[in-house]
Amino acid sequence: MTKFLFVTDLDNTLVGEDNTLLELNGRLEKHRQEHGTKIVYATGRSPILYQKLKEEKNLLEPDGLILAVGTEIYINGSKDPDSGWSERLSPGWNRDLVVSVATKFPDLVPQPDSEQRPFKVSFFLQQTFADRVLPKLESDLQELKLNVKLIYSSGIDLDIVPRSSDKGQAVQFLRQKWKFVAEKTVVCGDSGNDIALFATAEERGIIVGNARPELLQWYKDNRAEYRYLAKNFCAGGILEGLIYFGFLK
């Protein structure tokens, strides 16, 4: 057994089934202690909401944190975002202008202040209105030559972020920093904002059995031997996938 880079989304991926989470935590911590495996959480949550979940579910202390849909990276427990990553996201990003454009759409409901981040503007958007709103919003932002992209997931959450940021690009940043090859990196997710985890390179990918329709459809359209659709839900699906790929016995 050798060390690997373990990256997982939190809500409805790592977190959701407490008993299997306890077992998975124990096996991952043992592997980290014995082999030097790195544990990274990649979540849409802000630092405040992440900390709340960490305490509620007694999550392992991670080696790296990818927060706010990949727009912030924290390493080795630091309270400050990694400056190298922030510098990558800055060119062409104008948060005030993004907000100005988005507020013209009445169907976009701002998420709480805690979820509004330096490189992320977030709204609630009902699925009913998404097909009408998203193309027009994207077009209006492109007209201003803003360096942005839209991430819509779970039929409700819309994040506007720099084009060069997402969970997948953030994983590449950490992978290169820590010198892990794709074959020794595993990523896990359940929803649309996790597609970037699976689509960026050829890391081993685990899609949990309770994945949302948008991710299941993407998986169906992009099958590959290094992607695995688990039968079990949440942490149970992750454990199933880690055994399938040979990271755990």
PDB file of C-alpha atoms in Angstrom:
ATOM      1  CA  MET A   1       0.000   0.000   0.000  1.00  0.00           C
ATOM      2  CA  THR A   2       1.293   3.465  -0.879  1.00  0.00           C
ATOM      3  CA  LYS A   3       0.158   6.981  -0.079  1.00  0.00           C
ATOM      4  CA  PHE A   4      -2.551   8.609  -2.186  1.00  0.00           C
ATOM      5  CA  LEU A   5      -4.325  11.946  -2.423  1.00  0.00           C
ATOM      6  CA  PHE A   6      -7.937  11.594  -1.267  1.00  0.00           C
ATOM      7  CA  VAL A   7     -10.300  14.397  -2.278  1.00  0.00           C
ATOM      8  CA  THR A   8     -14.001  14.389  -1.464  1.00  0.00           C
ATOM      9  CA  ASP A   9     -17.045  16.611  -1.546  1.00  0.00           C
ATOM     10  CA  LEU A  10     -18.820  16.782   1.825  1.00  0.00           C
ATOM     11  CA  ASP A  11     -22.627  17.138   1.722  1.00  0.00           C
ATOM     12  CA  ASN A  12     -24.305  13.936   0.513  1.00  0.00           C
ATOM     13  CA  THR A  13     -20.897  12.503  -0.440  1.00  0.00           C
ATOM     14  CA  LEU A  14     -18.655  12.034   2.591  1.00  0.00           C
ATOM     15  CA  VAL A  15     -21.428  13.138   4.943  1.00  0.00           C
ATOM     16  CA  GLY A  16     -24.873  11.567   4.980  1.00  0.00           C
ATOM     17  CA  GLU A  17     -24.516   8.117   6.573  1.00  0.00           C
ATOM     18  CA  ASP A  18     -22.964   8.434  10.023  1.00  0.00           C
ATOM     19  CA  ASN A  19     -22.082   4.777  10.665  1.00  0.00           C
ATOM     20  CA  THR A  20     -20.177   4.292   7.412  1.00  0.00           C
ATOM     21  CA  LEU A  21     -18.548   7.725   7.866  1.00  0.00           C
ATOM     22  CA  LEU A  22     -17.129   6.533  11.187  1.00  0.00           C
ATOM     23  CA  GLU A  23     -15.674   3.419   9.561  1.00  0.00           C
ATOM     24  CA  LEU A  24     -14.267   5.339   6.596  1.00  0.00           C
ATOM     25  CA  ASN A  25     -12.709   7.971   8.878  1.00  0.00           C
ATOM     26  CA  GLY A  26     -10.940   5.259  10.870  1.00  0.00           C
ATOM     27  CA  ARG A  27      -9.506   3.590   7.786  1.00  0.00           C
ATOM     28  CA  LEU A  28      -8.411   6.842   6.179  1.00  0.00           C
ATOM     29  CA  GLU A  29      -6.716   8.095   9.345  1.00  0.00           C
ATOM     30  CA  LYS A  30      -4.883   4.767   9.715  1.00  0.00           C
ATOM     31  CA  HIS A  31      -3.694   5.011   6.102  1.00  0.00           C
ATOM     32  CA  ARG A  32      -2.582   8.596   6.627  1.00  0.00           C
ATOM     33  CA  GLN A  33      -0.603   7.661   9.729  1.00  0.00           C
ATOM     34  CA  GLU A  34       1.031   4.610   8.145  1.00  0.00           C
ATOM     35  CA  HIS A  35       1.600   5.760   4.557  1.00  0.00           C
ATOM     36  CA  GLY A  36       1.365   9.566   4.422  1.00  0.00           C
ATOM     37  CA  THR A  37      -1.922   9.796   2.518  1.00  0.00           C
ATOM     38  CA  LYS A  38      -3.301  13.337   2.196  1.00  0.00           C
ATOM     39  CA  ILE A  39      -6.962  14.122   2.936  1.00  0.00           C
ATOM     40  CA  VAL A  40      -8.674  17.052   1.210  1.00  0.00           C
ATOM     41  CA  TYR A  41     -12.279  18.258   1.450  1.00  0.00           C
ATOM     42  CA  ALA A  42     -13.666  20.036  -1.618  1.00  0.00           C
ATOM     43  CA  THR A  43     -16.974  21.725  -0.907  1.00  0.00           C
ATOM     44  CA  GLY A  44     -19.187  24.572  -1.995  1.00  0.00           C
ATOM     45  CA  ARG A  45     -19.445  25.626   1.653  1.00  0.00           C
ATOM     46  CA  SER A  46     -17.897  28.811   2.979  1.00  0.00           C
ATOM     47  CA  PRO A  47     -15.379  28.596   5.865  1.00  0.00           C
ATOM     48  CA  ILE A  48     -18.169  29.356   8.363  1.00  0.00           C
ATOM     49  CA  LEU A  49     -20.521  26.621   7.147  1.00  0.00           C
ATOM     50  CA  TYR A  50     -17.633  24.174   6.724  1.00  0.00           C
ATOM     51  CA  GLN A  51     -16.569  24.657  10.344  1.00  0.00           C
ATOM     52  CA  LYS A  52     -20.141  24.088  11.503  1.00  0.00           C
ATOM     53  CA  LEU A  53     -20.359  20.782   9.607  1.00  0.00           C
ATOM     54  CA  LYS A  54     -16.891  19.683  10.773  1.00  0.00           C
ATOM     55  CA  GLU A  55     -17.949  20.073  14.395  1.00  0.00           C
ATOM     56  CA  GLU A  56     -21.381  18.478  13.889  1.00  0.00           C
ATOM     57  CA  LYS A  57     -19.978  15.378  12.182  1.00  0.00           C
ATOM     58  CA  ASN A  58     -16.594  15.203  13.916  1.00  0.00           C
ATOM     59  CA  LEU A  59     -14.759  15.170  10.579  1.00  0.00           C
ATOM     60  CA  LEU A  60     -11.078  14.333  10.374  1.00  0.00           C
ATOM     61  CA  GLU A  61      -8.729  17.313  10.285  1.00  0.00           C
ATOM     62  CA  PRO A  62      -7.880  17.642   6.568  1.00  0.00           C
ATOM     63  CA  ASP A  63      -4.459  18.344   5.067  1.00  0.00           C
ATOM     64  CA  GLY A  64      -6.107  20.665   2.574  1.00  0.00           C
ATOM     65  CA  LEU A  65      -9.424  22.454   2.170  1.00  0.00           C
ATOM     66  CA  ILE A  66     -11.004  23.536  -1.102  1.00  0.00           C
ATOM     67  CA  LEU A  67     -13.874  25.828  -0.137  1.00  0.00           C
ATOM     68  CA  ALA A  68     -16.430  28.051  -1.832  1.00  0.00           C
ATOM     69  CA  VAL A  69     -16.674  25.866  -4.978  1.00  0.00           C
ATOM     70  CA  GLY A  70     -12.929  25.858  -5.557  1.00  0.00           C
ATOM     71  CA  THR A  71     -12.293  29.577  -5.150  1.00  0.00           C
ATOM     72  CA  GLU A  72     -10.395  29.258  -1.855  1.00  0.00           C
ATOM     73  CA  ILE A  73      -7.683  26.804  -0.804  1.00  0.00           C
ATOM     74  CA  TYR A  74      -6.450  26.375   2.762  1.00  0.00           C
ATOM     75  CA  ILE A  75      -3.429  24.182   3.522  1.00  0.00           C
ATOM     76  CA  ASN A  76      -2.372  22.444   6.751  1.00  0.00           C
ATOM     77  CA  GLY A  77      -4.925  24.185   8.965  1.00  0.00           C
ATOM     78  CA  SER A  78      -4.060  27.727   7.897  1.00  0.00           C
ATOM     79  CA  LYS A  79      -6.786  30.310   8.536  1.00  0.00           C
ATOM     80  CA  ASP A  80      -5.700  32.321   5.469  1.00  0.00           C
ATOM     81  CA  PRO A  81      -6.441  31.318   1.851  1.00  0.00           C
ATOM     82  CA  ASP A  82      -3.410  30.218  -0.170  1.00  0.00           C
ATOM     83  CA  SER A  83      -2.063  33.380  -1.827  1.00  0.00           C
ATOM     84  CA  GLY A  84      -0.718  31.533  -4.867  1.00  0.00           C
ATOM     85  CA  TRP A  85      -4.190  30.250  -5.707  1.00  0.00           C
ATOM     86  CA  SER A  86      -5.797  33.665  -5.168  1.00  0.00           C
ATOM     87  CA  GLU A  87      -3.280  35.242  -7.557  1.00  0.00           C
ATOM     88  CA  ARG A  88      -4.318  32.762 -10.251  1.00  0.00           C
ATOM     89  CA  LEU A  89      -7.966  33.771  -9.955  1.00  0.00           C
ATOM     90  CA  SER A  90      -7.565  37.556  -9.898  1.00  0.00           C
ATOM     91  CA  PRO A  91      -6.951  38.458 -13.599  1.00  0.00           C
ATOM     92  CA  GLY A  92     -10.208  39.511 -15.271  1.00  0.00           C
ATOM     93  CA  TRP A  93     -12.341  39.092 -12.142  1.00  0.00           C
ATOM     94  CA  ASN A  94     -14.544  42.047 -11.182  1.00  0.00           C
ATOM     95  CA  ARG A  95     -16.858  41.089  -8.349  1.00  0.00           C
ATOM     96  CA  ASP A  96     -18.769  44.379  -8.216  1.00  0.00           C
ATOM     97  CA  LEU A  97     -19.557  44.214 -11.912  1.00  0.00           C
ATOM     98  CA  VAL A  98     -20.751  40.598 -11.619  1.00  0.00           C
ATOM     99  CA  VAL A  99     -23.125  41.611  -8.821  1.00  0.00           C
ATOM    100  CA  SER A 100     -24.367  44.589 -10.841  1.00  0.00           C
ATOM    101  CA  VAL A 101     -25.270  42.377 -13.822  1.00  0.00           C
ATOM    102  CA  ALA A 102     -26.854  39.605 -11.749  1.00  0.00           C
ATOM    103  CA  THR A 103     -29.114  41.907  -9.738  1.00  0.00           C
ATOM    104  CA  LYS A 104     -31.007  42.725 -12.936  1.00  0.00           C
ATOM    105  CA  PHE A 105     -32.491  39.199 -12.851  1.00  0.00           C
ATOM    106  CA  PRO A 106     -35.388  39.066 -10.367  1.00  0.00           C
ATOM    107  CA  ASP A 107     -35.381  35.243 -10.304  1.00  0.00           C
ATOM    108  CA  LEU A 108     -31.892  35.244  -8.757  1.00  0.00           C
ATOM    109  CA  VAL A 109     -32.207  35.280  -4.954  1.00  0.00           C
ATOM    110  CA  PRO A 110     -28.946  36.113  -3.161  1.00  0.00           C
ATOM    111  CA  GLN A 111     -27.634  33.423  -0.837  1.00  0.00           C
ATOM    112  CA  PRO A 112     -26.758  34.449   2.768  1.00  0.00           C
ATOM    113  CA  ASP A 113     -23.869  36.864   3.303  1.00  0.00           C
ATOM    114  CA  SER A 114     -21.723  34.024   4.673  1.00  0.00           C
ATOM    115  CA  GLU A 115     -21.785  32.410   1.210  1.00  0.00           C
ATOM    116  CA  GLN A 116     -20.714  35.551  -0.658  1.00  0.00           C
ATOM    117  CA  ARG A 117     -16.942  35.288  -0.988  1.00  0.00           C
ATOM    118  CA  PRO A 118     -14.162  37.365  -2.591  1.00  0.00           C
ATOM    119  CA  PHE A 119     -14.136  35.142  -5.690  1.00  0.00           C
ATOM    120  CA  LYS A 120     -17.715  33.820  -5.559  1.00  0.00           C
ATOM    121  CA  VAL A 121     -21.141  35.420  -6.028  1.00  0.00           C
ATOM    122  CA  SER A 122     -23.930  33.005  -5.099  1.00  0.00           C
ATOM    123  CA  PHE A 123     -27.681  32.864  -5.679  1.00  0.00           C
ATOM    124  CA  PHE A 124     -30.633  30.548  -5.327  1.00  0.00           C
ATOM    125  CA  LEU A 125     -32.285  29.871  -8.688  1.00  0.00           C
ATOM    126  CA  GLN A 126     -35.324  27.639  -8.971  1.00  0.00           C
ATOM    127  CA  GLN A 127     -35.036  24.912 -11.612  1.00  0.00           C
ATOM    128  CA  THR A 128     -38.229  26.227 -13.242  1.00  0.00           C
ATOM    129  CA  PHE A 129     -36.472  29.449 -14.242  1.00  0.00           C
ATOM    130  CA  ALA A 130     -32.981  28.096 -14.913  1.00  0.00           C
ATOM    131  CA  ASP A 131     -33.347  27.382 -18.648  1.00  0.00           C
ATOM    132  CA  ARG A 132     -34.506  30.933 -19.252  1.00  0.00           C
ATOM    133  CA  VAL A 133     -32.187  32.803 -16.895  1.00  0.00           C
ATOM    134  CA  LEU A 134     -28.819  31.064 -17.282  1.00  0.00           C
ATOM    135  CA  PRO A 135     -28.202  31.628 -21.038  1.00  0.00           C
ATOM    136  CA  LYS A 136     -29.152  35.315 -20.808  1.00  0.00           C
ATOM    137  CA  LEU A 137     -27.069  35.870 -17.675  1.00  0.00           C
ATOM    138  CA  GLU A 138     -24.061  34.175 -19.260  1.00  0.00           C
ATOM    139  CA  SER A 139     -24.467  36.249 -22.418  1.00  0.00           C
ATOM    140  CA  ASP A 140     -24.673  39.518 -20.461  1.00  0.00           C
ATOM    141  CA  LEU A 141     -21.509  38.656 -18.503  1.00  0.00           C
ATOM    142  CA  GLN A 142     -19.635  37.672 -21.655  1.00  0.00           C
ATOM    143  CA  GLU A 143     -20.534  40.956 -23.324  1.00  0.00           C
ATOM    144  CA  LEU A 144     -18.592  42.734 -20.596  1.00  0.00           C
ATOM    145  CA  LYS A 145     -15.620  40.384 -21.186  1.00  0.00           C
ATOM    146  CA  LEU A 146     -15.671  39.248 -17.582  1.00  0.00           C
ATOM    147  CA  ASN A 147     -13.486  36.265 -16.713  1.00  0.00           C
ATOM    148  CA  VAL A 148     -16.315  34.211 -15.201  1.00  0.00           C
ATOM    149  CA  LYS A 149     -18.273  31.003 -15.455  1.00  0.00           C
ATOM    150  CA  LEU A 150     -21.573  29.799 -14.016  1.00  0.00           C
ATOM    151  CA  ILE A 151     -21.872  26.673 -11.882  1.00  0.00           C
ATOM    152  CA  TYR A 152     -25.453  25.495 -11.360  1.00  0.00           C
ATOM    153  CA  SER A 153     -26.062  22.452  -9.176  1.00  0.00           C
ATOM    154  CA  SER A 154     -28.695  20.554  -7.200  1.00  0.00           C
ATOM    155  CA  GLY A 155     -31.480  22.391  -9.043  1.00  0.00           C
ATOM    156  CA  ILE A 156     -31.132  25.432  -6.792  1.00  0.00           C
ATOM    157  CA  ASP A 157     -27.558  26.708  -6.282  1.00  0.00           C
ATOM    158  CA  LEU A 158     -25.940  29.114  -8.728  1.00  0.00           C
ATOM    159  CA  ASP A 159     -22.343  30.237  -8.234  1.00  0.00           C
ATOM    160  CA  ILE A 160     -20.578  32.788 -10.414  1.00  0.00           C
ATOM    161  CA  VAL A 161     -16.814  32.356 -10.120  1.00  0.00           C
ATOM    162  CA  PRO A 162     -13.604  33.122 -12.056  1.00  0.00           C
ATOM    163  CA  ARG A 163     -13.272  30.973 -15.172  1.00  0.00           C
ATOM    164  CA  SER A 164     -10.012  29.462 -13.961  1.00  0.00           C
ATOM    165  CA  SER A 165     -11.500  28.303 -10.660  1.00  0.00           C
ATOM    166  CA  ASP A 166     -13.428  25.199  -9.753  1.00  0.00           C
ATOM    167  CA  LYS A 167     -12.911  22.137  -7.609  1.00  0.00           C
ATOM    168  CA  GLY A 168     -11.065  20.348 -10.411  1.00  0.00           C
ATOM    169  CA  GLN A 169      -8.522  23.111 -11.037  1.00  0.00           C
ATOM    170  CA  ALA A 170      -7.985  23.430  -7.282  1.00  0.00           C
ATOM    171  CA  VAL A 171      -7.214  19.701  -7.070  1.00  0.00           C
ATOM    172  CA  GLN A 172      -4.633  20.094  -9.863  1.00  0.00           C
ATOM    173  CA  PHE A 173      -3.017  22.912  -7.892  1.00  0.00           C
ATOM    174  CA  LEU A 174      -2.701  20.721  -4.779  1.00  0.00           C
ATOM    175  CA  ARG A 175      -1.703  17.635  -6.746  1.00  0.00           C
ATOM    176  CA  GLN A 176       1.217  19.500  -8.311  1.00  0.00           C
ATOM    177  CA  LYS A 177       2.154  21.121  -5.007  1.00  0.00           C
ATOM    178  CA  TRP A 178       2.295  17.762  -3.257  1.00  0.00           C
ATOM    179  CA  LYS A 179       3.594  15.828  -6.296  1.00  0.00           C
ATOM    180  CA  PHE A 180       0.846  13.211  -6.631  1.00  0.00           C
ATOM    181  CA  VAL A 181       0.262  11.612 -10.040  1.00  0.00           C
ATOM    182  CA  ALA A 182      -3.309  11.229 -11.311  1.00  0.00           C
ATOM    183  CA  GLU A 183      -3.209   7.462 -10.749  1.00  0.00           C
ATOM    184  CA  LYS A 184      -2.574   8.063  -7.037  1.00  0.00           C
ATOM    185  CA  THR A 185      -5.323  10.646  -6.690  1.00  0.00           C
ATOM    186  CA  VAL A 186      -8.976   9.842  -6.049  1.00  0.00           C
ATOM    187  CA  VAL A 187     -11.880  12.315  -6.186  1.00  0.00           C
ATOM    188  CA  CYS A 188     -15.425  11.745  -4.894  1.00  0.00           C
ATOM    189  CA  GLY A 189     -18.697  13.598  -5.480  1.00  0.00           C
ATOM    190  CA  ASP A 190     -22.467  13.533  -5.868  1.00  0.00           C
ATOM    191  CA  SER A 191     -23.704  16.624  -7.758  1.00  0.00           C
ATOM    192  CA  GLY A 192     -23.249  19.052 -10.630  1.00  0.00           C
ATOM    193  CA  ASN A 193     -20.603  21.184  -8.961  1.00  0.00           C
ATOM    194  CA  ASP A 194     -18.481  18.031  -8.607  1.00  0.00           C
ATOM    195  CA  ILE A 195     -18.290  17.423 -12.369  1.00  0.00           C
ATOM    196  CA  ALA A 196     -15.141  19.563 -12.461  1.00  0.00           C
ATOM    197  CA  LEU A 197     -13.507  17.082 -10.060  1.00  0.00           C
ATOM    198  CA  PHE A 198     -13.987  14.278 -12.561  1.00  0.00           C
ATOM    199  CA  ALA A 199     -13.494  16.170 -15.830  1.00  0.00           C
ATOM    200  CA  THR A 200     -10.169  17.943 -15.326  1.00  0.00           C
ATOM    201  CA  ALA A 201      -7.713  15.030 -15.648  1.00  0.00           C
ATOM    202  CA  GLU A 202      -7.576  11.254 -15.180  1.00  0.00           C
ATOM    203  CA  GLU A 203      -7.741  10.970 -11.417  1.00  0.00           C
ATOM    204  CA  ARG A 204      -9.629   7.936 -10.130  1.00  0.00           C
ATOM    205  CA  GLY A 205     -13.213   9.100  -9.691  1.00  0.00           C
ATOM    206  CA  ILE A 206     -15.875   7.762  -7.315  1.00  0.00           C
ATOM    207  CA  ILE A 207     -19.479   8.809  -7.924  1.00  0.00           C
ATOM    208  CA  VAL A 208     -21.552   7.809  -4.905  1.00  0.00           C
ATOM    209  CA  GLY A 209     -24.706   5.752  -5.377  1.00  0.00           C
ATOM    210  CA  ASN A 210     -26.969   8.621  -4.285  1.00  0.00           C
ATOM    211  CA  ALA A 211     -25.581  10.988  -6.968  1.00  0.00           C
ATOM    212  CA  ARG A 212     -27.926  13.601  -8.405  1.00  0.00           C
ATOM    213  CA  PRO A 213     -29.342  13.285 -11.946  1.00  0.00           C
ATOM    214  CA  GLU A 214     -27.020  15.882 -13.498  1.00  0.00           C
ATOM    215  CA  LEU A 215     -23.910  13.985 -12.382  1.00  0.00           C
ATOM    216  CA  LEU A 216     -25.342  10.592 -13.328  1.00  0.00           C
ATOM    217  CA  GLN A 217     -26.100  11.913 -16.815  1.00  0.00           C
ATOM    218  CA  TRP A 218     -22.588  13.308 -17.125  1.00  0.00           C
ATOM    219  CA  TYR A 219     -21.135   9.965 -16.019  1.00  0.00           C
ATOM    220  CA  LYS A 220     -23.282   8.129 -18.578  1.00  0.00           C
ATOM    221  CA  ASP A 221     -21.988  10.444 -21.325  1.00  0.00           C
ATOM    222  CA  ASN A 222     -18.361  10.267 -20.169  1.00  0.00           C
ATOM    223  CA  ARG A 223     -17.696   6.696 -19.126  1.00  0.00           C
ATOM    224  CA  ALA A 224     -14.068   5.792 -18.486  1.00  0.00           C
ATOM    225  CA  GLU A 225     -12.251   2.974 -16.733  1.00  0.00           C
ATOM    226  CA  TYR A 226     -10.921   5.411 -14.148  1.00  0.00           C
ATOM    227  CA  ARG A 227     -14.426   6.486 -13.087  1.00  0.00           C
ATOM    228  CA  TYR A 228     -16.539   4.297 -10.819  1.00  0.00           C
ATOM    229  CA  LEU A 229     -20.247   4.544 -10.044  1.00  0.00           C
ATOM    230  CA  ALA A 230     -20.784   3.075  -6.573  1.00  0.00           C
ATOM    231  CA  LYS A 231     -23.854   1.151  -5.493  1.00  0.00           C
ATOM    232  CA  ASN A 232     -23.696   2.335  -1.887  1.00  0.00           C
ATOM    233  CA  PHE A 233     -24.571   5.817  -0.671  1.00  0.00           C
ATOM    234  CA  CYS A 234     -22.318   8.539   0.757  1.00  0.00           C
ATOM    235  CA  ALA A 235     -19.336   7.270   2.805  1.00  0.00           C
ATOM    236  CA  GLY A 236     -20.331   3.691   1.998  1.00  0.00           C
ATOM    237  CA  GLY A 237     -20.000   4.457  -1.703  1.00  0.00           C
ATOM    238  CA  ILE A 238     -16.612   6.070  -1.159  1.00  0.00           C
ATOM    239  CA  LEU A 239     -15.359   3.045   0.774  1.00  0.00           C
ATOM    240  CA  GLU A 240     -16.665   0.768  -1.980  1.00  0.00           C
ATOM    241  CA  GLY A 241     -14.807   2.814  -4.589  1.00  0.00           C
ATOM    242  CA  LEU A 242     -11.543   2.991  -2.636  1.00  0.00           C
ATOM    243  CA  ILE A 243     -11.535  -0.802  -2.396  1.00  0.00           C
ATOM    244  CA  TYR A 244     -12.430  -1.119  -6.106  1.00  0.00           C
ATOM    245  CA  PHE A 245      -9.436   1.023  -7.115  1.00  0.00           C
ATOM    246  CA  GLY A 246      -7.124  -0.722  -4.659  1.00  0.00           C
ATOM    247  CA  PHE A 247      -6.441   2.262  -2.419  1.00  0.00           C
ATOM    248  CA  LEU A 248      -7.811   0.346   0.566  1.00  0.00           C
ATOM    249  CA  LYS A 249      -8.109  -3.403   1.178  1.00  0.00           C
TER     250      LYS A 249
END
